[in-house]
Tab-separated table of C-alpha atoms in Angstrom:
chain	number	residue	atom	x	y	z
A	352	MET	CA	0.045	-0.129	0.069
A	353	ARG	CA	1.238	3.429	-1.041
A	354	LEU	CA	1.553	6.042	1.822
A	355	ARG	CA	-1.369	8.551	0.357
A	356	ASP	CA	-3.457	5.273	0.049
A	357	ILE	CA	-3.690	4.793	3.894
A	358	PRO	CA	-7.186	5.720	5.478
A	359	SER	CA	-7.374	8.721	6.891
A	360	VAL	CA	-8.171	9.346	10.832
A	361	ASN	CA	-12.116	10.056	9.954
A	362	ILE	CA	-12.384	7.096	7.795
A	363	LEU	CA	-10.630	4.791	10.401
A	364	LEU	CA	-13.231	6.689	13.161
A	365	ASN	CA	-16.132	5.680	11.095
A	366	THR	CA	-15.352	2.067	11.026
A	367	LEU	CA	-15.343	1.795	14.969
A	368	ARG	CA	-18.410	0.659	17.005
A	369	TRP	CA	-19.056	3.699	19.402
A	370	GLU	CA	-21.658	2.044	21.345
A	371	ARG	CA	-19.467	-0.473	22.923
A	372	ILE	CA	-16.194	2.455	23.679
A	373	GLU	CA	-16.288	3.910	27.018
A	374	LEU	CA	-13.429	6.887	26.366
A	375	PRO	CA	-13.662	10.386	25.336
A	376	ARG	CA	-13.484	11.204	21.738
A	377	GLU	CA	-10.337	12.925	21.585
A	378	TYR	CA	-8.642	10.055	23.105
A	379	VAL	CA	-9.877	7.735	20.744
A	380	VAL	CA	-8.306	10.235	17.921
A	381	ASP	CA	-5.527	10.346	19.496
A	382	ILE	CA	-5.017	6.344	19.501
A	383	VAL	CA	-5.885	6.120	15.687
A	384	ARG	CA	-3.472	8.661	14.902
A	385	ARG	CA	-0.673	7.331	17.018
A	386	GLU	CA	-1.444	3.761	15.178
A	387	LEU	CA	-1.338	5.218	11.845
A	388	SER	CA	1.881	7.263	12.401
A	389	ALA	CA	3.477	3.909	13.401
A	390	ILE	CA	1.992	2.530	10.564
A	391	ARG	CA	3.489	5.365	8.002
A	392	LYS	CA	6.682	4.718	9.286
A	393	LEU	CA	6.618	1.139	8.750
A	394	ALA	CA	5.403	1.464	5.140
A	395	LYS	CA	8.169	3.985	4.698
A	396	ASP	CA	10.745	1.960	6.040
A	397	GLY	CA	9.546	-1.083	3.431
A	398	ASP	CA	9.488	-3.036	6.755
A	399	VAL	CA	5.872	-4.010	6.443
A	400	HIS	CA	3.164	-4.058	3.811
A	401	PHE	CA	-0.417	-3.420	4.786
A	402	ASP	CA	-3.931	-3.277	3.163
A	403	GLU	CA	-6.978	-1.318	4.097
A	404	GLY	CA	-8.589	-4.447	6.152
A	405	GLN	CA	-5.024	-5.007	8.024
A	406	ILE	CA	-4.849	-1.121	9.204
A	407	VAL	CA	-8.581	-1.281	10.360
A	408	SER	CA	-8.349	-4.288	12.237
A	409	ARG	CA	-5.249	-3.054	13.762
A	410	VAL	CA	-6.462	0.237	15.091
A	411	ARG	CA	-9.984	-1.632	16.380
A	412	SER	CA	-7.662	-4.161	18.230
A	413	GLU	CA	-5.945	-1.023	19.916
A	414	VAL	CA	-8.827	0.854	20.914
A	415	ARG	CA	-10.255	-2.186	22.158
A	416	ARG	CA	-7.523	-2.739	24.550
A	417	ARG	CA	-7.395	0.990	25.260
A	418	ASN	CA	-11.169	0.461	25.613
A	419	ARG	CA	-10.576	-1.795	28.670
A	420	ALA	CA	-9.975	0.023	32.448
A	421	SER	CA	-6.274	-0.185	33.076
A	422	LEU	CA	-6.577	0.001	36.700
A	423	THR	CA	-8.539	-3.128	36.972
A	424	ASN	CA	-8.789	-6.413	38.890
A	425	VAL	CA	-5.750	-8.551	38.844
A	426	ILE	CA	-5.243	-11.924	40.418
A	427	ASN	CA	-2.221	-12.117	42.407
A	428	GLY	CA	-0.104	-15.092	41.890
A	429	THR	CA	2.947	-13.695	43.568
A	430	GLY	CA	2.286	-14.890	46.956
A	431	ILE	CA	3.184	-11.275	48.206
A	432	ILE	CA	0.022	-10.273	50.158
A	433	LEU	CA	0.928	-6.617	50.325
A	434	HIS	CA	2.187	-6.160	47.041
A	435	THR	CA	2.749	-2.559	46.507
A	436	GLY	CA	2.609	-3.106	42.686
A	437	LEU	CA	-0.747	-4.684	43.001
A	438	GLY	CA	-2.353	-2.284	45.675
A	439	ARG	CA	-0.927	-3.385	48.674
A	440	ALA	CA	-3.991	-4.410	51.125
A	441	PRO	CA	-6.970	-6.119	48.756
A	442	PHE	CA	-10.423	-5.644	49.588
A	443	SER	CA	-13.377	-8.223	49.556
A	444	GLN	CA	-16.469	-8.103	47.891
A	445	SER	CA	-18.368	-7.893	50.970
A	446	LEU	CA	-16.703	-4.836	52.369
A	447	LEU	CA	-17.049	-3.198	48.806
A	448	ARG	CA	-20.557	-3.869	48.325
A	449	LYS	CA	-21.156	-2.147	51.630
A	450	VAL	CA	-19.065	0.914	50.681
A	451	ALA	CA	-20.721	1.150	47.752
A	452	ASP	CA	-24.160	1.068	49.339
A	453	ASP	CA	-22.868	3.969	52.005
A	454	MET	CA	-21.588	6.067	48.947
A	455	ARG	CA	-24.512	5.899	46.582
A	456	GLY	CA	-25.285	9.697	45.374
A	457	TYR	CA	-24.305	11.931	48.103
A	458	SER	CA	-22.864	11.122	51.884
A	459	ALA	CA	-23.083	12.751	55.057
A	460	LEU	CA	-19.484	13.677	54.780
A	461	GLU	CA	-19.297	16.635	56.870
A	462	LEU	CA	-22.919	16.807	58.035
A	463	ASN	CA	-24.186	16.144	61.543
A	464	LEU	CA	-27.330	14.215	61.019
A	465	GLN	CA	-28.066	14.304	64.606
A	466	THR	CA	-28.130	18.266	64.722
A	467	GLY	CA	-28.266	19.161	61.157
A	468	ARG	CA	-25.122	21.451	61.488
A	469	ARG	CA	-21.552	21.095	59.973
A	470	GLY	CA	-19.683	17.949	61.298
A	471	GLU	CA	-16.392	16.741	61.112
A	472	ARG	CA	-15.180	14.116	58.379
A	473	LEU	CA	-12.856	12.487	60.705
A	474	HIS	CA	-15.715	11.450	63.355
A	475	HIS	CA	-16.529	8.789	61.151
A	476	ILE	CA	-13.145	7.071	62.064
A	477	THR	CA	-11.811	8.524	65.085
A	478	PRO	CA	-14.519	6.740	67.530
A	479	LEU	CA	-13.383	3.554	66.251
A	480	LEU	CA	-9.732	3.843	65.896
A	481	ASN	CA	-9.662	5.513	69.526
A	482	SER	CA	-11.245	2.519	70.664
A	483	LEU	CA	-9.180	-0.157	69.055
A	484	THR	CA	-6.107	1.459	70.017
A	485	GLY	CA	-6.491	3.101	73.165
A	486	ALA	CA	-5.816	6.524	72.099
A	487	LYS	CA	-7.085	9.869	73.325
A	488	ASP	CA	-7.567	11.280	69.734
A	489	SER	CA	-6.442	10.384	66.247
A	490	ILE	CA	-6.239	11.851	62.968
A	491	VAL	CA	-6.204	10.462	59.593
A	492	VAL	CA	-4.165	11.695	56.259
A	493	ASN	CA	-3.394	10.493	53.160
A	494	ASN	CA	-0.614	8.142	53.886
A	495	ASN	CA	2.139	7.368	56.693
A	496	ALA	CA	4.591	9.570	54.827
A	497	ALA	CA	2.305	12.307	55.231
A	498	ALA	CA	1.438	11.288	58.621
A	499	VAL	CA	5.180	11.519	59.792
A	500	LEU	CA	5.641	14.894	57.635
A	501	LEU	CA	2.229	16.453	59.435
A	502	SER	CA	3.644	15.216	62.857
A	503	LEU	CA	7.173	16.673	62.635
A	504	ASN	CA	5.989	19.985	60.947
A	505	SER	CA	3.295	20.226	63.759
A	506	LEU	CA	5.613	19.701	66.845
A	507	ALA	CA	9.113	20.703	65.403
A	508	GLU	CA	9.269	22.905	62.952
A	509	GLY	CA	12.319	25.249	63.318
A	510	LYS	CA	13.549	22.953	66.186
A	511	ASP	CA	15.665	19.595	66.526
A	512	VAL	CA	14.489	15.897	65.622
A	513	VAL	CA	16.468	13.502	67.510
A	514	VAL	CA	16.359	10.144	66.011
A	515	SER	CA	19.013	7.086	66.084
A	516	ARG	CA	21.282	6.442	63.457
A	517	GLY	CA	20.108	2.973	63.030
A	518	GLN	CA	16.757	3.968	62.235
A	519	LEU	CA	17.570	6.691	59.421
A	520	VAL	CA	15.599	4.211	56.887
A	521	GLU	CA	14.786	4.163	53.398
A	522	ILE	CA	11.354	3.061	53.238
A	523	GLY	CA	11.075	2.725	49.126
A	524	GLY	CA	10.744	4.867	46.212
A	525	LEU	CA	13.661	7.115	47.791
A	526	PHE	CA	11.501	7.860	50.750
A	527	ARG	CA	14.037	8.489	53.320
A	528	ILE	CA	13.476	9.647	56.909
A	529	PRO	CA	16.343	12.309	56.791
A	530	ASP	CA	14.505	14.174	53.726
A	531	VAL	CA	11.459	13.924	55.521
A	532	ILE	CA	12.863	15.500	58.276
A	533	ARG	CA	14.220	18.249	56.448
A	534	LYS	CA	10.835	18.917	54.347
A	535	SER	CA	9.264	19.388	57.726
A	536	GLY	CA	11.215	22.706	58.695
A	537	ALA	CA	12.852	20.516	61.297
A	538	SER	CA	16.704	19.991	62.032
A	539	LEU	CA	17.714	16.224	62.336
A	540	VAL	CA	20.482	15.218	65.393
A	541	GLU	CA	21.769	11.811	64.892
A	542	VAL	CA	22.390	10.014	67.740
A	543	GLY	CA	24.287	6.880	68.167
A	544	THR	CA	25.719	4.349	65.631
A	545	THR	CA	24.253	2.540	63.039
A	546	ASN	CA	24.344	-0.837	65.120
A	547	ARG	CA	23.962	0.228	68.591
A	548	THR	CA	22.270	3.321	70.705
A	549	HIS	CA	22.346	4.038	74.249
A	550	LEU	CA	19.923	5.790	76.319
A	551	GLU	CA	22.812	8.487	77.474
A	552	ASP	CA	22.983	9.082	73.281
A	553	TYR	CA	19.892	10.591	73.472
A	554	VAL	CA	20.346	12.502	76.662
A	555	ASN	CA	23.093	14.113	74.867
A	556	GLY	CA	21.759	14.845	71.999
A	557	LEU	CA	18.741	16.709	73.346
A	558	SER	CA	19.239	20.354	73.163
A	559	ARG	CA	17.234	23.273	74.335
A	560	ASN	CA	15.808	23.713	70.558
A	561	ALA	CA	15.224	19.800	70.980
A	562	GLY	CA	11.380	19.637	69.329
A	563	VAL	CA	11.014	15.833	68.950
A	564	ILE	CA	12.303	12.409	70.039
A	565	LEU	CA	11.580	10.412	66.548
A	566	MET	CA	11.605	6.650	67.090
A	567	VAL	CA	11.166	4.537	63.560
A	568	HIS	CA	10.598	0.788	63.542
A	569	THR	CA	12.712	-0.510	60.923
A	570	SER	CA	9.905	-2.617	59.267
A	571	ASN	CA	12.046	-3.038	56.269
A	572	TYR	CA	15.014	-4.514	57.452
A	573	ARG	CA	16.629	-5.856	60.288
A	574	ILE	CA	20.181	-5.603	61.980
A	575	GLN	CA	21.337	-8.566	63.916
A	576	GLY	CA	24.582	-9.096	66.114
A	577	PHE	CA	26.297	-6.881	67.866
A	578	THR	CA	23.043	-4.507	68.397
A	579	LYS	CA	21.617	-2.098	71.108
A	580	GLU	CA	18.466	-0.078	70.548
A	581	VAL	CA	16.623	1.933	73.555
A	582	PRO	CA	13.477	0.226	74.504
A	583	LEU	CA	10.404	2.550	74.006
A	584	VAL	CA	9.275	2.526	77.694
A	585	ASP	CA	12.772	4.340	78.167
A	586	LEU	CA	12.268	6.687	75.733
A	587	ALA	CA	9.286	7.387	77.069
A	588	LYS	CA	10.432	8.266	80.531
A	589	LEU	CA	12.901	10.502	78.971
A	590	SER	CA	10.292	12.629	76.793
A	591	ALA	CA	8.246	13.007	79.833
A	592	LYS	CA	11.425	14.169	81.781
A	593	LYS	CA	12.669	16.475	79.270
A	594	ARG	CA	9.175	17.398	78.064
A	595	VAL	CA	9.774	16.489	74.537
A	596	PRO	CA	7.441	14.998	72.585
A	597	LEU	CA	7.928	11.256	71.474
A	598	ILE	CA	6.603	10.386	67.878
A	599	VAL	CA	6.662	6.533	67.048
A	600	ASP	CA	6.641	5.475	63.787
A	601	LEU	CA	5.390	2.084	63.487
A	602	GLY	CA	5.075	1.859	59.644
A	603	SER	CA	2.969	-1.312	59.412
A	604	GLY	CA	0.876	-0.646	62.239
A	605	ALA	CA	-0.782	-3.842	63.888
A	606	LEU	CA	-3.902	-3.540	65.753
A	607	PHE	CA	-3.645	-6.677	67.716
A	608	ASN	CA	-0.900	-9.205	68.632
A	609	LEU	CA	-0.383	-11.298	65.419
A	610	GLU	CA	1.175	-14.048	67.180
A	611	GLU	CA	-2.508	-14.651	68.190
A	612	ALA	CA	-3.178	-15.575	64.332
A	613	GLY	CA	-0.167	-17.498	63.993
A	614	LEU	CA	1.832	-15.043	62.448
A	615	PRO	CA	5.291	-13.324	63.286
A	616	HIS	CA	5.418	-10.427	66.191
A	617	GLU	CA	5.047	-7.125	64.977
A	618	PRO	CA	4.722	-4.041	67.636
A	619	VAL	CA	1.147	-3.453	68.257
A	620	VAL	CA	-0.108	0.346	68.361
A	621	SER	CA	-2.215	0.220	71.567
A	622	ASP	CA	1.487	-1.173	73.478
A	623	ALA	CA	3.452	1.725	71.795
A	624	LEU	CA	0.483	4.193	73.303
A	625	ASP	CA	0.323	2.206	76.474
A	626	GLN	CA	4.180	2.465	76.898
A	627	GLY	CA	4.133	6.433	76.498
A	628	ALA	CA	4.463	7.691	73.036
A	629	SER	CA	2.762	10.928	72.542
A	630	LEU	CA	2.241	9.936	69.067
A	631	VAL	CA	2.286	6.488	67.034
A	632	THR	CA	1.719	6.972	62.941
A	633	PHE	CA	1.126	3.831	60.804
A	634	SER	CA	-0.314	2.974	57.329
A	635	GLY	CA	-3.690	2.274	56.516
A	636	ASP	CA	-2.855	-0.535	53.901
A	637	LYS	CA	-0.651	-2.641	55.035
A	638	LEU	CA	-1.191	-4.757	58.083
A	639	LEU	CA	-4.645	-2.928	58.938
A	640	GLY	CA	-5.965	-4.113	55.718
A	641	GLY	CA	-7.572	-0.758	54.370
A	642	PRO	CA	-6.860	1.662	52.036
A	643	GLN	CA	-3.765	3.897	51.689
A	644	SER	CA	-4.013	6.228	54.413
A	645	GLY	CA	-1.688	7.740	57.254
A	646	LEU	CA	-3.212	6.823	60.694
A	647	ILE	CA	-1.988	9.102	63.852
A	648	CYS	CA	-2.927	7.924	67.382
A	649	GLY	CA	-2.004	9.624	70.685
A	650	LYS	CA	-2.622	12.490	73.219
A	651	LYS	CA	-5.386	15.002	72.597
A	652	HIS	CA	-3.271	18.345	72.943
A	653	PHE	CA	-0.779	16.919	69.985
A	654	ILE	CA	-3.332	15.573	67.729
A	655	SER	CA	-5.156	19.206	68.149
A	656	LYS	CA	-2.126	20.630	67.121
A	657	LEU	CA	-2.271	18.534	63.957
A	658	HIS	CA	-5.569	19.459	63.024
A	659	LYS	CA	-4.797	22.938	63.401
A	660	ASN	CA	-1.887	22.868	61.195
A	661	PRO	CA	-3.022	24.328	57.856
A	662	MET	CA	-0.835	21.429	56.196
A	663	TYR	CA	-3.578	18.996	57.430
A	664	ARG	CA	-6.051	20.485	54.616
A	665	ALA	CA	-3.545	19.426	51.737
A	666	LEU	CA	-3.243	15.765	53.057
A	667	ARG	CA	-6.710	14.802	54.410
A	668	CYS	CA	-8.281	12.039	53.219
A	669	ASP	CA	-11.457	12.133	50.535
A	670	LYS	CA	-14.569	10.398	51.302
A	671	MET	CA	-13.755	7.502	49.529
A	672	THR	CA	-11.088	6.554	51.545
A	673	LEU	CA	-12.666	7.320	54.435
A	674	ALA	CA	-15.547	5.149	53.645
A	675	LEU	CA	-12.996	2.352	53.026
A	676	LEU	CA	-11.428	3.034	56.054
A	677	GLU	CA	-14.446	3.014	58.161
A	678	ARG	CA	-15.485	-0.578	57.334
A	679	THR	CA	-11.932	-2.257	57.625
A	680	LEU	CA	-11.956	-0.950	61.334
A	681	ARG	CA	-15.637	-2.111	61.757
A	682	SER	CA	-14.023	-5.591	60.590
A	683	TYR	CA	-12.256	-5.786	63.884
A	684	ARG	CA	-15.055	-7.449	65.672
A	685	GLN	CA	-12.494	-9.992	67.039
A	686	ALA	CA	-8.884	-10.915	66.726
A	687	PRO	CA	-7.774	-11.344	63.734
A	688	PRO	CA	-10.656	-9.755	62.052
A	689	GLY	CA	-13.390	-11.574	60.027
A	690	ARG	CA	-13.436	-12.590	56.447
A	691	GLU	CA	-14.440	-9.064	55.205
A	692	ASN	CA	-10.902	-8.342	55.648
A	693	MET	CA	-9.442	-9.808	53.025
A	694	THR	CA	-5.439	-9.314	54.253
A	695	TYR	CA	-5.822	-11.167	57.062
A	696	GLN	CA	-8.287	-14.036	55.455
A	697	LEU	CA	-5.253	-14.435	53.219
A	698	PHE	CA	-2.796	-14.031	56.170
A	699	THR	CA	-4.099	-16.952	58.283
A	700	THR	CA	-4.996	-19.393	55.309
A	701	SER	CA	-2.777	-22.367	56.216
A	702	ARG	CA	-0.501	-24.263	53.521
A	703	ARG	CA	-2.655	-27.606	54.261
A	704	THR	CA	-5.491	-25.633	52.926
A	705	LEU	CA	-3.681	-24.311	49.910
A	706	ILE	CA	-2.198	-27.306	48.972
A	707	ASN	CA	-6.052	-29.220	49.217
A	708	ARG	CA	-7.078	-26.107	46.931
A	709	GLY	CA	-4.133	-26.516	44.521
A	710	ARG	CA	-4.649	-30.492	44.282
A	711	LYS	CA	-8.313	-29.958	43.921
A	712	LEU	CA	-7.723	-27.518	40.882
A	713	VAL	CA	-5.020	-29.467	39.008
A	714	ALA	CA	-7.384	-32.931	39.613
A	715	SER	CA	-10.445	-30.520	37.849
A	716	MET	CA	-8.008	-30.426	34.881
A	717	ARG	CA	-7.791	-32.806	31.738
A	718	ASP	CA	-4.566	-34.961	32.077
A	719	ASP	CA	-3.608	-33.703	28.598
A	720	ASP	CA	-4.090	-30.439	29.438
A	721	VAL	CA	-1.818	-30.957	32.742
A	722	ARG	CA	0.991	-32.253	30.830
A	723	LYS	CA	0.598	-29.457	28.193
A	724	LEU	CA	1.211	-27.192	31.147
A	725	GLY	CA	3.533	-29.235	33.177
A	726	VAL	CA	1.598	-28.061	36.173
A	727	SER	CA	2.191	-29.148	39.697
A	728	VAL	CA	1.423	-28.296	43.315
A	729	VAL	CA	4.799	-27.540	45.212
A	730	HIS	CA	5.590	-25.832	48.710
A	731	SER	CA	6.781	-22.501	48.709
A	732	GLU	CA	7.828	-19.572	50.944
A	733	VAL	CA	6.846	-16.116	50.584
A	734	GLU	CA	7.327	-12.499	51.864
A	735	ALA	CA	4.303	-10.505	53.586
A	736	GLY	CA	5.420	-7.608	51.372
A	737	SER	CA	5.539	-3.614	51.729
A	738	GLY	CA	8.019	-3.908	54.331
A	739	SER	CA	6.051	-5.766	56.506
A	740	LEU	CA	7.370	-8.852	58.521
A	741	PRO	CA	10.575	-8.288	56.443
A	742	THR	CA	12.791	-11.243	57.868
A	743	GLU	CA	9.881	-13.795	58.276
A	744	LEU	CA	9.044	-16.080	55.273
A	745	LEU	CA	5.430	-17.251	55.339
A	746	GLU	CA	4.558	-21.111	54.490
A	747	SER	CA	2.498	-21.324	51.267
A	748	ALA	CA	2.029	-23.439	48.259
A	749	ALA	CA	2.336	-22.858	44.710
A	750	LEU	CA	1.443	-24.105	40.956
A	751	ARG	CA	4.620	-24.906	39.155
A	752	PHE	CA	4.752	-24.745	35.677
A	753	GLN	CA	7.411	-26.797	34.206
A	754	SER	CA	6.164	-27.007	30.428
A	755	GLU	CA	7.920	-28.859	27.800
A	756	ILE	CA	5.984	-26.511	24.993
A	757	LEU	CA	5.833	-22.981	26.604
A	758	THR	CA	8.725	-21.003	28.221
A	759	PRO	CA	8.390	-19.255	31.624
A	760	SER	CA	8.059	-15.885	29.999
A	761	SER	CA	5.684	-17.213	27.188
A	762	LEU	CA	3.230	-18.248	30.063
A	763	SER	CA	3.955	-15.181	32.030
A	764	GLU	CA	2.751	-13.512	29.204
A	765	ARG	CA	-0.018	-15.609	28.570
A	766	PHE	CA	-1.500	-15.359	31.868
A	767	ARG	CA	-0.846	-11.484	32.199
A	768	LYS	CA	-3.041	-10.979	29.362
A	769	TRP	CA	-5.845	-13.180	30.430
A	770	ASN	CA	-8.748	-11.057	31.471
A	771	PRO	CA	-9.026	-10.647	34.253
A	772	PRO	CA	-5.043	-10.551	34.280
A	773	ILE	CA	-2.983	-13.086	36.386
A	774	VAL	CA	0.423	-12.193	37.357
A	775	GLY	CA	2.946	-14.623	38.875
A	776	TYR	CA	6.745	-15.051	38.886
A	777	SER	CA	9.544	-17.030	37.089
A	778	SER	CA	12.432	-18.834	38.900
A	779	ARG	CA	15.214	-21.248	37.701
A	780	ASN	CA	13.174	-21.594	34.456
A	781	ARG	CA	9.906	-22.404	35.772
A	782	PHE	CA	6.617	-20.228	35.989
A	783	TYR	CA	4.949	-20.206	39.377
A	784	LEU	CA	1.495	-19.053	40.482
A	785	ASP	CA	1.493	-18.810	44.489
A	786	LEU	CA	-1.638	-19.218	46.172
A	787	LYS	CA	-1.062	-17.602	49.437
A	788	ALA	CA	-2.572	-14.021	48.010
A	789	ILE	CA	-5.242	-15.987	45.896
A	790	PRO	CA	-8.996	-15.746	47.669
A	791	ALA	CA	-10.832	-19.219	47.110
A	792	GLU	CA	-13.426	-17.314	45.236
A	793	GLU	CA	-10.736	-16.986	42.074
A	794	TYR	CA	-10.026	-20.417	41.687
A	795	GLN	CA	-12.839	-20.674	38.982
A	796	VAL	CA	-11.205	-17.976	36.979
A	797	LEU	CA	-7.759	-19.382	37.449
A	798	ARG	CA	-9.196	-23.011	36.274
A	799	LYS	CA	-10.651	-21.486	33.252
A	800	ALA	CA	-7.456	-19.552	32.277
A	801	MET	CA	-5.307	-22.680	32.583
A	802	LYS	CA	-7.827	-24.854	30.569
A	803	GLU	CA	-7.873	-22.199	27.723
A	804	ILE	CA	-3.826	-21.406	27.642
A	805	ALA	CA	-3.561	-25.365	27.352
A	806	LYS	CA	-6.054	-25.322	24.767
A	807	GLY	CA	-3.679	-22.846	22.690
A	808	VAL	CA	-0.706	-25.061	23.056
A	809	SER	CA	-0.109	-27.657	19.949
């Protein structure tokens, strides 16, 4: 086909089935123009020859691909429950249905229905959060980085923040505690060494300009061997004696003793408050099992300072986040929380259960399909993800694909392109779908995908 015979944008737009397209017309025009530009380049270089039917087919295919929402449900076969790339804490259908009912149309976000007067958006959250943590008051912002930033800016702007060198962590995405301290308007005062910090180091680091003592739970790594950290209770006594607030950044933020659920130990928010922390900050989308948010619990007069800070308005949460968070907190009717909290539903599913589910899935397939895919059920170990429980591996089980026909990369691509996409991982020339982060209700989709992928293999 000559360049001048390539169909125009308008001609191609008229070939589309607009009743099925859920995109702005301007965006579709951009898609068509980009495809035509790529086609012209290939034709000009002489690499590929197209006829009009092929061009129409290519444009339609790209429009169909873009017509599917990009932020969509994914089946998580990585085994990492709190996978940052896959949205961290997952939500159950039952919880989402309740939130959808709560948020249909308008909502009483800042209206007190008892008095008819203007209300406070945090009042949907704070009574629940205060009860669960034992805090006198609490506040919620859009993530834990914002929680730390707001706390430091409110209590230590223009002053010193005293912190152990062993706690100057990088959390991810180049988010570093020293950078947050500087951005808060405070000055960093490092005390101790990387592996050992004593109470006397904190005492010597406190000057008349001290604004805050900051204790950071190193949730994404551990230093082992010749080490020493000052216990929180001792820092709290020093904080009270010197009248310098103690902020504890717990990061992952467990609301109960995880060992009761058969999980590794992680500091509990209520324990930190009981031991004397002025404020405790933690994430909503990690061990809590909720939406991305930063929760700050502590003493009433400190929380009041945070609430009055103009920065709070820039960091506060929207109605959907608060609705998801409220329903998540309501799931803590017991410890661990019930099935509505999918994070703990997945965390507490035993390896034995996963093996039985995996074997049942494989047994339901045709022998020839099992052979083509080379699929079997094996023991595995996985991380919790997002810096939670960093030195602990959780027992799990996985589907291992050792096909003589399909390579691991080919299998990975075929599963990723399924609807909904199924994401796994490759290791030692094998492809795996770990079962730890796959809820029971998604196994039917997984079975259908495996059947269709095997069908396409000759």
